[in-house]
Amino acid sequence: MTTRILPAVGDADAARSVTTLLSQLPDAEPAAPVNDSTQLIDMLARLAGESIEELPEVVLVHERIGPVPALELIREVSLRFPAVGVVLITADASPGLFAAAMDAGARGLATLPLGYEELANRVQAAALWSTGVRRHLGAGGDVFTGPGGTVVTVTGAKGGVGATVAAVQLALAAQASGHTAALVDLDLQTGDIASYLDVQFRRSIVDLAAISDISPRVLSDAVFSHGTGLALLLAPGEGERGEEVSDRSARQIVSALRSRYEVVVIDCGSQMNGANAAAIEMADIALLVTTPDVVAVRGAKRIVRMWDRLQIRKAEETVTLVNRFNRNTEIQPPLIQRITGTRMAGTAIPANFKELQGAVDSGRMHELDPRSTVKQALWALAGELGLVKPSPGTESRGGALRGDRGSIGGRRRRGGMTSGEG
């Protein structure tokens, strides 16, 4: 049996060494190395979208792969592509790292400098395991293997620009169109999604923070099933507990949600921390909400520059949504685009808080009047972003704005203007 092997090696010299050894393995079909975590996930997602049989049996992950650390990358691959056997290549052969690699989902560990016998044994063991999993899947096993759902983060340029309303309505639009959708409150200290949707629930995202292996059962215990059909993962009632959600746990939580829902909308608030930075980095679409005033636009520019400095996201990979849009204001979308360097959403959300006030005050945002111009514009935005299923006989307009971000900290796909409060 031919074993297909995909090396993920960032260092050019190490890549040549690994490729040379792999070419000597019997019945091996090594692919050209990918040089970062984003390329690896994107390639596996593309292959899985075609068929599980298109996936390589073995993926080799070098310890110096980036930008995502090797163990987090292994965890992501194992969660999203369980039919792939992952082997970690590392100079550290300590029992502690071995245990951590196994906990992350690796099927073996090959030590540097690489030797032929050890590499052959690890690849063979991982390939046998992969073959067994695929046989199980072929028999009808219910294991997720696809490229995963679309993750959208919604961030405010500053507080009060309407990020939460936008997040809620985007999720509702996705759910109403027939997608399975989750709405996550990652505004960890001041999240208001529970208030906007009239929810009282004792569990929150913090309950998942310390769990290293988030199974579907564990995830469902932490998620609240709203009457609209939305799955809600809420911010903690005690804001100080938000510190328990690290960037690592946020990555695991987003990965678990992506594997279970077709659309995942995450409200990141307006304050950056490790958790929401990780979510923004992982997102397919990063939406930045601003209003057409000097203070908010300066805030948007500040956030975009910070994301770029911290290598969270590039400006051109961010979609800016202008909220409370009015054609008579001095600051118009083309100017905001020049200032921020981002792409602009093509949908304008009108400034009309009176339509929202009753729904906001009563905590019934999901019952906002369908005739509301704000709701209509936000649902049109959901269509523009590709978050809703197209009606029969029509095509989705979402392709134009799909970003070029990878799922775990690389680059993927999407392209705005907005209004509502939140």
CSV table of C-alpha atoms in Angstrom, one decimal:
chain,number,residue,atom,x,y,z
A,1,MET,CA,0.0,0.0,0.0
A,2,THR,CA,1.3,3.4,-0.9
A,3,THR,CA,1.6,5.9,2.0
A,4,ARG,CA,1.0,9.5,1.2
A,5,ILE,CA,3.1,11.8,3.4
A,6,LEU,CA,2.8,15.6,3.7
A,7,PRO,CA,5.7,17.3,5.6
A,8,ALA,CA,5.1,20.6,7.3
A,9,VAL,CA,8.5,22.1,7.8
A,10,GLY,CA,9.3,25.8,8.0
A,11,ASP,CA,13.1,25.6,7.8
A,12,ALA,CA,14.5,25.1,4.3
A,13,ASP,CA,17.4,23.0,5.3
A,14,ALA,CA,15.3,20.8,7.5
A,15,ALA,CA,12.8,20.5,4.7
A,16,ARG,CA,15.5,19.2,2.3
A,17,SER,CA,16.7,16.7,4.9
A,18,VAL,CA,13.2,15.4,5.6
A,19,THR,CA,12.4,15.1,1.9
A,20,THR,CA,15.6,13.2,1.2
A,21,LEU,CA,14.8,10.6,3.9
A,22,LEU,CA,11.1,10.3,2.9
A,23,SER,CA,12.2,9.6,-0.7
A,24,GLN,CA,14.1,6.5,0.5
A,25,LEU,CA,11.1,5.0,2.3
A,26,PRO,CA,9.5,2.0,0.5
A,27,ASP,CA,6.0,2.5,-0.8
A,28,ALA,CA,6.1,6.2,0.3
A,29,GLU,CA,4.6,9.0,-1.8
A,30,PRO,CA,5.9,12.2,-0.2
A,31,ALA,CA,4.4,15.5,-1.2
A,32,ALA,CA,6.2,18.8,-1.5
A,33,PRO,CA,6.7,20.3,2.0
A,34,VAL,CA,4.4,23.1,3.1
A,35,ASN,CA,6.3,25.8,5.1
A,36,ASP,CA,3.8,27.1,7.6
A,37,SER,CA,0.7,26.0,9.6
A,38,THR,CA,-1.7,28.0,7.4
A,39,GLN,CA,-0.6,26.3,4.2
A,40,LEU,CA,-1.0,22.9,5.9
A,41,ILE,CA,-4.5,23.5,7.2
A,42,ASP,CA,-5.6,25.0,3.9
A,43,MET,CA,-4.3,22.1,1.9
A,44,LEU,CA,-5.9,19.5,4.2
A,45,ALA,CA,-9.2,21.4,4.1
A,46,ARG,CA,-9.2,21.5,0.3
A,47,LEU,CA,-8.4,17.8,0.1
A,48,ALA,CA,-11.0,16.9,2.7
A,49,GLY,CA,-13.6,18.9,0.8
A,50,GLU,CA,-13.1,16.6,-2.2
A,51,SER,CA,-13.0,13.3,-0.3
A,52,ILE,CA,-11.6,11.8,2.8
A,53,GLU,CA,-9.6,9.5,0.5
A,54,GLU,CA,-7.8,12.5,-0.9
A,55,LEU,CA,-6.1,13.2,2.5
A,56,PRO,CA,-2.6,12.0,3.1
A,57,GLU,CA,-2.2,9.2,5.5
A,58,VAL,CA,0.6,10.9,7.4
A,59,VAL,CA,1.5,14.5,8.2
A,60,LEU,CA,4.9,15.3,9.6
A,61,VAL,CA,5.0,18.4,11.7
A,62,HIS,CA,8.4,20.0,12.4
A,63,GLU,CA,8.8,21.5,15.9
A,64,ARG,CA,9.8,24.9,14.4
A,65,ILE,CA,6.7,25.2,12.2
A,66,GLY,CA,4.9,28.5,12.5
A,67,PRO,CA,3.1,30.8,13.0
A,68,VAL,CA,1.1,28.5,15.2
A,69,PRO,CA,3.1,26.4,17.7
A,70,ALA,CA,3.6,22.7,16.7
A,71,LEU,CA,1.5,21.2,19.4
A,72,GLU,CA,-1.4,23.5,18.8
A,73,LEU,CA,-1.1,22.7,15.1
A,74,ILE,CA,-1.2,19.0,15.8
A,75,ARG,CA,-4.3,19.5,18.0
A,76,GLU,CA,-6.0,21.3,15.2
A,77,VAL,CA,-5.2,18.7,12.6
A,78,SER,CA,-6.3,15.9,14.9
A,79,LEU,CA,-9.6,17.6,15.7
A,80,ARG,CA,-10.5,18.6,12.1
A,81,PHE,CA,-8.9,15.7,10.2
A,82,PRO,CA,-9.0,12.6,12.5
A,83,ALA,CA,-8.3,10.3,9.5
A,84,VAL,CA,-4.8,11.7,9.3
A,85,GLY,CA,-1.9,10.3,11.4
A,86,VAL,CA,0.3,13.1,12.7
A,87,VAL,CA,4.0,12.6,13.6
A,88,LEU,CA,6.0,15.4,15.5
A,89,ILE,CA,9.6,15.9,14.5
A,90,THR,CA,11.5,17.4,17.4
A,91,ALA,CA,14.9,17.5,19.1
A,92,ASP,CA,13.3,17.2,22.5
A,93,ALA,CA,12.8,13.5,23.3
A,94,SER,CA,11.8,14.1,26.9
A,95,PRO,CA,8.9,12.2,28.4
A,96,GLY,CA,7.1,15.5,29.1
A,97,LEU,CA,7.0,16.5,25.4
A,98,PHE,CA,6.1,13.0,24.4
A,99,ALA,CA,3.1,13.0,26.7
A,100,ALA,CA,2.1,16.5,25.5
A,101,ALA,CA,2.3,15.5,21.9
A,102,MET,CA,0.2,12.4,22.5
A,103,ASP,CA,-2.4,14.5,24.4
A,104,ALA,CA,-2.5,16.9,21.4
A,105,GLY,CA,-3.3,14.0,19.1
A,106,ALA,CA,0.1,13.0,17.6
A,107,ARG,CA,0.5,9.3,16.6
A,108,GLY,CA,4.2,9.3,17.1
A,109,LEU,CA,7.4,11.4,17.7
A,110,ALA,CA,10.5,11.3,15.6
A,111,THR,CA,13.7,12.8,17.2
A,112,LEU,CA,16.2,15.1,15.5
A,113,PRO,CA,18.6,14.4,13.9
A,114,LEU,CA,16.3,12.1,11.9
A,115,GLY,CA,17.3,8.6,11.3
A,116,TYR,CA,15.9,6.3,8.6
A,117,GLU,CA,14.8,3.5,10.8
A,118,GLU,CA,13.0,5.6,13.4
A,119,LEU,CA,11.3,7.7,10.7
A,120,ALA,CA,10.2,4.6,8.8
A,121,ASN,CA,8.7,3.1,12.0
A,122,ARG,CA,6.9,6.2,13.0
A,123,VAL,CA,5.5,6.8,9.5
A,124,GLN,CA,4.4,3.1,9.2
A,125,ALA,CA,2.6,3.2,12.6
A,126,ALA,CA,0.8,6.4,11.8
A,127,ALA,CA,-0.2,5.1,8.3
A,128,LEU,CA,-1.6,1.9,9.8
A,129,TRP,CA,-3.6,3.9,12.3
A,130,SER,CA,-4.9,6.2,9.6
A,131,THR,CA,-6.0,3.3,7.5
A,132,GLY,CA,-7.9,1.8,10.4
A,133,VAL,CA,-9.7,5.1,11.0
A,134,ARG,CA,-10.7,5.4,7.3
A,135,ARG,CA,-12.0,1.9,7.4
A,136,HIS,CA,-14.2,2.9,10.3
A,137,LEU,CA,-15.4,6.0,8.6
A,138,GLY,CA,-16.2,4.0,5.5
A,139,ALA,CA,-18.4,1.9,7.6
A,140,GLY,CA,-20.4,5.0,8.6
A,141,GLY,CA,-18.6,6.4,11.5
A,142,ASP,CA,-19.8,9.8,12.6
A,143,VAL,CA,-16.5,11.6,12.7
A,144,PHE,CA,-16.0,15.1,11.4
A,145,THR,CA,-13.5,15.3,8.5
A,146,GLY,CA,-14.6,18.3,6.4
A,147,PRO,CA,-12.9,21.7,6.1
A,148,GLY,CA,-15.1,23.1,8.9
A,149,GLY,CA,-17.6,25.9,9.2
A,150,THR,CA,-17.1,29.6,8.5
A,151,VAL,CA,-15.8,31.6,11.5
A,152,VAL,CA,-16.6,35.3,11.6
A,153,THR,CA,-15.3,37.7,14.2
A,154,VAL,CA,-17.0,41.0,14.9
A,155,THR,CA,-14.8,43.6,16.6
A,156,GLY,CA,-15.7,47.2,17.6
A,157,ALA,CA,-13.4,50.1,16.8
A,158,LYS,CA,-14.4,51.3,20.2
A,159,GLY,CA,-17.2,50.6,22.7
A,160,GLY,CA,-20.7,51.3,21.6
A,161,VAL,CA,-20.3,51.3,17.8
A,162,GLY,CA,-22.7,48.4,17.3
A,163,ALA,CA,-20.5,45.2,17.2
A,164,THR,CA,-22.9,43.1,19.3
A,165,VAL,CA,-26.0,44.0,17.3
A,166,ALA,CA,-24.1,43.2,14.1
A,167,ALA,CA,-22.9,39.8,15.5
A,168,VAL,CA,-26.3,38.8,16.8
A,169,GLN,CA,-28.1,39.7,13.5
A,170,LEU,CA,-25.4,38.0,11.3
A,171,ALA,CA,-25.9,34.8,13.4
A,172,LEU,CA,-29.6,35.0,13.2
A,173,ALA,CA,-29.5,35.5,9.5
A,174,ALA,CA,-27.3,32.4,9.0
A,175,GLN,CA,-29.6,30.3,11.2
A,176,ALA,CA,-32.7,31.5,9.5
A,177,SER,CA,-31.3,30.5,6.1
A,178,GLY,CA,-30.9,26.9,7.2
A,179,HIS,CA,-27.3,26.8,8.5
A,180,THR,CA,-26.4,25.5,11.8
A,181,ALA,CA,-25.0,28.5,13.6
A,182,ALA,CA,-23.3,29.3,16.8
A,183,LEU,CA,-22.9,32.8,18.4
A,184,VAL,CA,-20.0,33.2,20.8
A,185,ASP,CA,-19.5,36.1,23.3
A,186,LEU,CA,-15.8,36.6,23.5
A,187,ASP,CA,-16.2,40.1,25.0
A,188,LEU,CA,-15.1,38.4,28.2
A,189,GLN,CA,-15.5,41.2,30.7
A,190,THR,CA,-18.5,43.1,29.4
A,191,GLY,CA,-20.3,40.7,27.0
A,192,ASP,CA,-23.9,41.5,26.5
A,193,ILE,CA,-25.2,38.8,24.2
A,194,ALA,CA,-27.1,37.1,27.0
A,195,SER,CA,-28.9,40.4,27.7
A,196,TYR,CA,-29.7,41.1,24.1
A,197,LEU,CA,-31.3,37.7,23.7
A,198,ASP,CA,-33.0,37.5,27.1
A,199,VAL,CA,-30.9,34.5,28.3
A,200,GLN,CA,-30.0,33.3,31.8
A,201,PHE,CA,-27.6,30.4,31.7
A,202,ARG,CA,-25.1,29.3,34.4
A,203,ARG,CA,-22.5,27.9,32.0
A,204,SER,CA,-20.1,30.0,30.0
A,205,ILE,CA,-17.1,29.9,27.8
A,206,VAL,CA,-15.0,29.7,31.0
A,207,ASP,CA,-16.2,26.2,31.6
A,208,LEU,CA,-14.3,25.1,28.4
A,209,ALA,CA,-11.1,27.0,29.2
A,210,ALA,CA,-9.4,24.3,31.2
A,211,ILE,CA,-10.5,21.3,29.1
A,212,SER,CA,-7.7,20.0,26.8
A,213,ASP,CA,-10.0,17.8,24.7
A,214,ILE,CA,-13.3,19.4,23.9
A,215,SER,CA,-15.6,16.5,22.9
A,216,PRO,CA,-19.0,17.1,21.3
A,217,ARG,CA,-20.6,16.1,24.6
A,218,VAL,CA,-18.5,18.6,26.6
A,219,LEU,CA,-19.2,21.3,24.0
A,220,SER,CA,-23.0,20.7,24.1
A,221,ASP,CA,-23.0,20.9,27.9
A,222,ALA,CA,-21.5,24.4,27.7
A,223,VAL,CA,-23.7,25.7,24.9
A,224,PHE,CA,-27.1,27.2,25.4
A,225,SER,CA,-29.8,26.3,22.8
A,226,HIS,CA,-31.7,29.4,22.1
A,227,GLY,CA,-35.3,29.4,20.9
A,228,THR,CA,-34.3,30.7,17.5
A,229,GLY,CA,-32.1,27.6,17.0
A,230,LEU,CA,-28.9,29.5,17.7
A,231,ALA,CA,-26.3,27.8,19.8
A,232,LEU,CA,-25.0,30.4,22.3
A,233,LEU,CA,-21.6,30.2,24.1
A,234,LEU,CA,-21.8,33.1,26.5
A,235,ALA,CA,-19.3,35.3,28.4
A,236,PRO,CA,-18.9,34.7,32.1
A,237,GLY,CA,-21.3,36.5,34.5
A,238,GLU,CA,-18.3,37.5,36.6
A,239,GLY,CA,-16.1,39.5,34.3
A,240,GLU,CA,-12.9,38.8,36.2
A,241,ARG,CA,-13.2,35.1,35.2
A,242,GLY,CA,-12.6,36.1,31.6
A,243,GLU,CA,-8.8,35.9,32.4
A,244,GLU,CA,-9.2,32.2,32.6
A,245,VAL,CA,-9.7,32.0,28.8
A,246,SER,CA,-6.2,31.9,27.3
A,247,ASP,CA,-5.3,32.2,23.7
A,248,ARG,CA,-4.6,28.5,23.6
A,249,SER,CA,-8.0,27.6,25.1
A,250,ALA,CA,-9.6,30.1,22.7
A,251,ARG,CA,-8.0,28.3,19.7
A,252,GLN,CA,-9.4,24.9,21.0
A,253,ILE,CA,-12.8,26.3,21.6
A,254,VAL,CA,-13.0,27.9,18.1
A,255,SER,CA,-11.8,24.8,16.5
A,256,ALA,CA,-14.4,22.7,18.3
A,257,LEU,CA,-17.1,25.0,17.3
A,258,ARG,CA,-16.0,25.2,13.7
A,259,SER,CA,-16.1,21.4,13.5
A,260,ARG,CA,-19.8,21.3,14.7
A,261,TYR,CA,-21.4,24.4,13.2
A,262,GLU,CA,-21.6,25.7,9.6
A,263,VAL,CA,-21.3,29.3,10.7
A,264,VAL,CA,-19.7,30.5,13.9
A,265,VAL,CA,-20.1,34.3,14.7
A,266,ILE,CA,-17.8,35.6,17.5
A,267,ASP,CA,-18.4,38.9,19.2
A,268,CYS,CA,-14.9,40.1,20.2
A,269,GLY,CA,-15.9,43.4,21.8
A,270,SER,CA,-13.5,46.3,21.5
A,271,GLN,CA,-10.7,45.4,24.0
A,272,MET,CA,-8.0,43.1,22.8
A,273,ASN,CA,-6.7,40.2,24.8
A,274,GLY,CA,-5.0,36.9,24.0
A,275,ALA,CA,-8.3,35.0,23.6
A,276,ASN,CA,-10.0,37.2,21.1
A,277,ALA,CA,-6.7,37.9,19.3
A,278,ALA,CA,-6.5,34.1,18.7
A,279,ALA,CA,-10.0,34.1,17.4
A,280,ILE,CA,-9.4,37.0,15.0
A,281,GLU,CA,-6.3,35.3,13.7
A,282,MET,CA,-8.2,32.0,13.1
A,283,ALA,CA,-11.2,33.7,11.5
A,284,ASP,CA,-12.3,33.3,7.8
A,285,ILE,CA,-13.8,36.8,8.0
A,286,ALA,CA,-12.7,39.5,10.4
A,287,LEU,CA,-15.3,42.3,10.6
A,288,LEU,CA,-14.3,45.6,12.1
A,289,VAL,CA,-17.2,47.8,13.0
A,290,THR,CA,-16.9,51.6,13.1
A,291,THR,CA,-19.2,54.6,12.9
A,292,PRO,CA,-18.5,57.5,10.6
A,293,ASP,CA,-17.0,59.8,13.1
A,294,VAL,CA,-13.4,60.9,13.8
A,295,VAL,CA,-13.0,59.1,17.2
A,296,ALA,CA,-14.3,55.8,15.9
A,297,VAL,CA,-12.4,55.9,12.7
A,298,ARG,CA,-9.2,56.7,14.6
A,299,GLY,CA,-10.0,53.7,16.8
A,300,ALA,CA,-10.4,51.5,13.8
A,301,LYS,CA,-7.1,52.7,12.4
A,302,ARG,CA,-5.4,52.0,15.8
A,303,ILE,CA,-6.8,48.5,15.9
A,304,VAL,CA,-5.8,47.6,12.4
A,305,ARG,CA,-2.3,48.8,13.0
A,306,MET,CA,-2.1,46.8,16.2
A,307,TRP,CA,-3.3,43.7,14.5
A,308,ASP,CA,-0.6,44.2,11.9
A,309,ARG,CA,2.2,44.8,14.5
A,310,LEU,CA,1.2,41.7,16.4
A,311,GLN,CA,0.8,39.7,13.2
A,312,ILE,CA,-2.8,38.9,14.1
A,313,ARG,CA,-4.2,40.1,10.8
A,314,LYS,CA,-3.2,42.3,7.9
A,315,ALA,CA,-5.3,45.3,7.0
A,316,GLU,CA,-6.2,44.0,3.6
A,317,GLU,CA,-7.6,40.8,5.2
A,318,THR,CA,-10.0,42.9,7.4
A,319,VAL,CA,-13.5,44.0,6.3
A,320,THR,CA,-14.7,47.3,7.8
A,321,LEU,CA,-18.3,47.7,8.5
A,322,VAL,CA,-19.6,51.3,8.8
A,323,ASN,CA,-22.4,51.5,11.3
A,324,ARG,CA,-25.0,54.3,11.6
A,325,PHE,CA,-24.2,55.3,8.0
A,326,ASN,CA,-25.6,58.6,6.7
A,327,ARG,CA,-24.9,59.9,3.3
A,328,ASN,CA,-24.8,63.5,4.7
A,329,THR,CA,-21.9,62.8,7.0
A,330,GLU,CA,-18.5,64.2,6.2
A,331,ILE,CA,-16.7,60.9,6.7
A,332,GLN,CA,-17.7,58.5,3.9
A,333,PRO,CA,-16.6,54.9,3.3
A,334,PRO,CA,-14.0,55.7,0.7
A,335,LEU,CA,-12.2,57.9,3.2
A,336,ILE,CA,-12.4,55.3,5.9
A,337,GLN,CA,-11.0,52.8,3.4
A,338,ARG,CA,-8.0,55.1,2.7
A,339,ILE,CA,-7.4,55.7,6.4
A,340,THR,CA,-7.6,52.1,7.6
A,341,GLY,CA,-6.3,50.3,4.5
A,342,THR,CA,-9.0,47.7,4.9
A,343,ARG,CA,-11.7,46.5,2.5
A,344,MET,CA,-15.2,47.9,2.9
A,345,ALA,CA,-18.4,45.9,3.0
A,346,GLY,CA,-20.7,46.8,0.2
A,347,THR,CA,-23.7,46.9,2.4
A,348,ALA,CA,-24.6,50.1,4.3
A,349,ILE,CA,-26.4,49.9,7.6
A,350,PRO,CA,-28.5,53.0,8.2
A,351,ALA,CA,-28.5,55.1,11.3
A,352,ASN,CA,-31.8,54.3,12.9
A,353,PHE,CA,-31.6,53.5,16.6
A,354,LYS,CA,-35.3,54.1,17.1
A,355,GLU,CA,-36.0,50.8,15.3
A,356,LEU,CA,-33.7,49.0,17.7
A,357,GLN,CA,-34.5,50.6,21.0
A,358,GLY,CA,-37.5,48.5,21.9
A,359,ALA,CA,-35.8,45.2,21.1
A,360,VAL,CA,-32.6,46.2,22.9
A,361,ASP,CA,-34.4,47.4,26.1
A,362,SER,CA,-36.6,44.2,26.2
A,363,GLY,CA,-33.7,41.9,25.4
A,364,ARG,CA,-35.6,40.5,22.4
A,365,MET,CA,-33.1,41.4,19.6
A,366,HIS,CA,-34.2,38.2,17.9
A,367,GLU,CA,-37.7,39.6,17.6
A,368,LEU,CA,-36.6,42.8,15.8
A,369,ASP,CA,-39.3,43.8,13.3
A,370,PRO,CA,-38.4,42.3,9.8
A,371,ARG,CA,-39.4,45.7,8.3
A,372,SER,CA,-36.5,47.3,10.3
A,373,THR,CA,-34.1,48.9,7.8
A,374,VAL,CA,-31.2,48.1,10.2
A,375,LYS,CA,-32.2,44.4,10.3
A,376,GLN,CA,-32.7,44.3,6.5
A,377,ALA,CA,-29.2,45.8,6.0
A,378,LEU,CA,-27.5,43.5,8.4
A,379,TRP,CA,-29.1,40.4,6.9
A,380,ALA,CA,-28.1,41.7,3.5
A,381,LEU,CA,-24.6,41.9,4.8
A,382,ALA,CA,-24.8,38.3,5.9
A,383,GLY,CA,-25.6,37.4,2.3
A,384,GLU,CA,-22.7,39.5,1.1
A,385,LEU,CA,-20.4,37.7,3.4
A,386,GLY,CA,-21.7,34.3,2.3
A,387,LEU,CA,-23.2,33.4,5.7
A,388,VAL,CA,-26.7,32.5,4.3
A,389,LYS,CA,-27.8,29.7,2.1
A,390,PRO,CA,-28.8,31.1,-1.3
A,391,SER,CA,-32.5,30.8,-2.2
A,392,PRO,CA,-33.2,28.1,-4.8
A,393,GLY,CA,-32.2,29.3,-8.3
A,394,THR,CA,-29.9,32.0,-7.0
A,395,GLU,CA,-26.2,32.2,-6.2
A,396,SER,CA,-24.5,33.4,-3.1
A,397,ARG,CA,-22.8,36.7,-3.3
A,398,GLY,CA,-20.3,35.8,-0.6
A,399,GLY,CA,-17.3,34.9,-2.7
A,400,ALA,CA,-16.1,38.5,-3.2
A,401,LEU,CA,-15.5,39.2,0.4
A,402,ARG,CA,-14.1,35.8,1.6
A,403,GLY,CA,-10.8,36.6,3.2
A,404,ASP,CA,-7.6,34.7,2.7
A,405,ARG,CA,-7.1,33.5,6.2
A,406,GLY,CA,-6.3,30.0,7.3
A,407,SER,CA,-8.1,28.4,10.1
A,408,ILE,CA,-5.6,28.6,12.8
A,409,GLY,CA,-3.5,31.6,12.5
A,410,GLY,CA,-2.7,32.0,8.8
A,411,ARG,CA,-4.4,33.7,5.9
A,412,ARG,CA,-7.8,32.9,4.3
A,413,ARG,CA,-10.7,34.8,2.7
A,414,ARG,CA,-13.6,37.9,2.6
A,415,GLY,CA,-14.9,42.3,1.8
A,416,GLY,CA,-17.7,47.2,4.0
A,417,MET,CA,-20.4,49.5,5.7
A,418,THR,CA,-22.9,49.4,8.8
A,419,SER,CA,-25.5,50.9,11.8
A,420,GLY,CA,-27.2,49.5,14.9
A,421,GLU,CA,-26.1,49.8,18.5
A,422,GLY,CA,-24.4,47.3,20.6
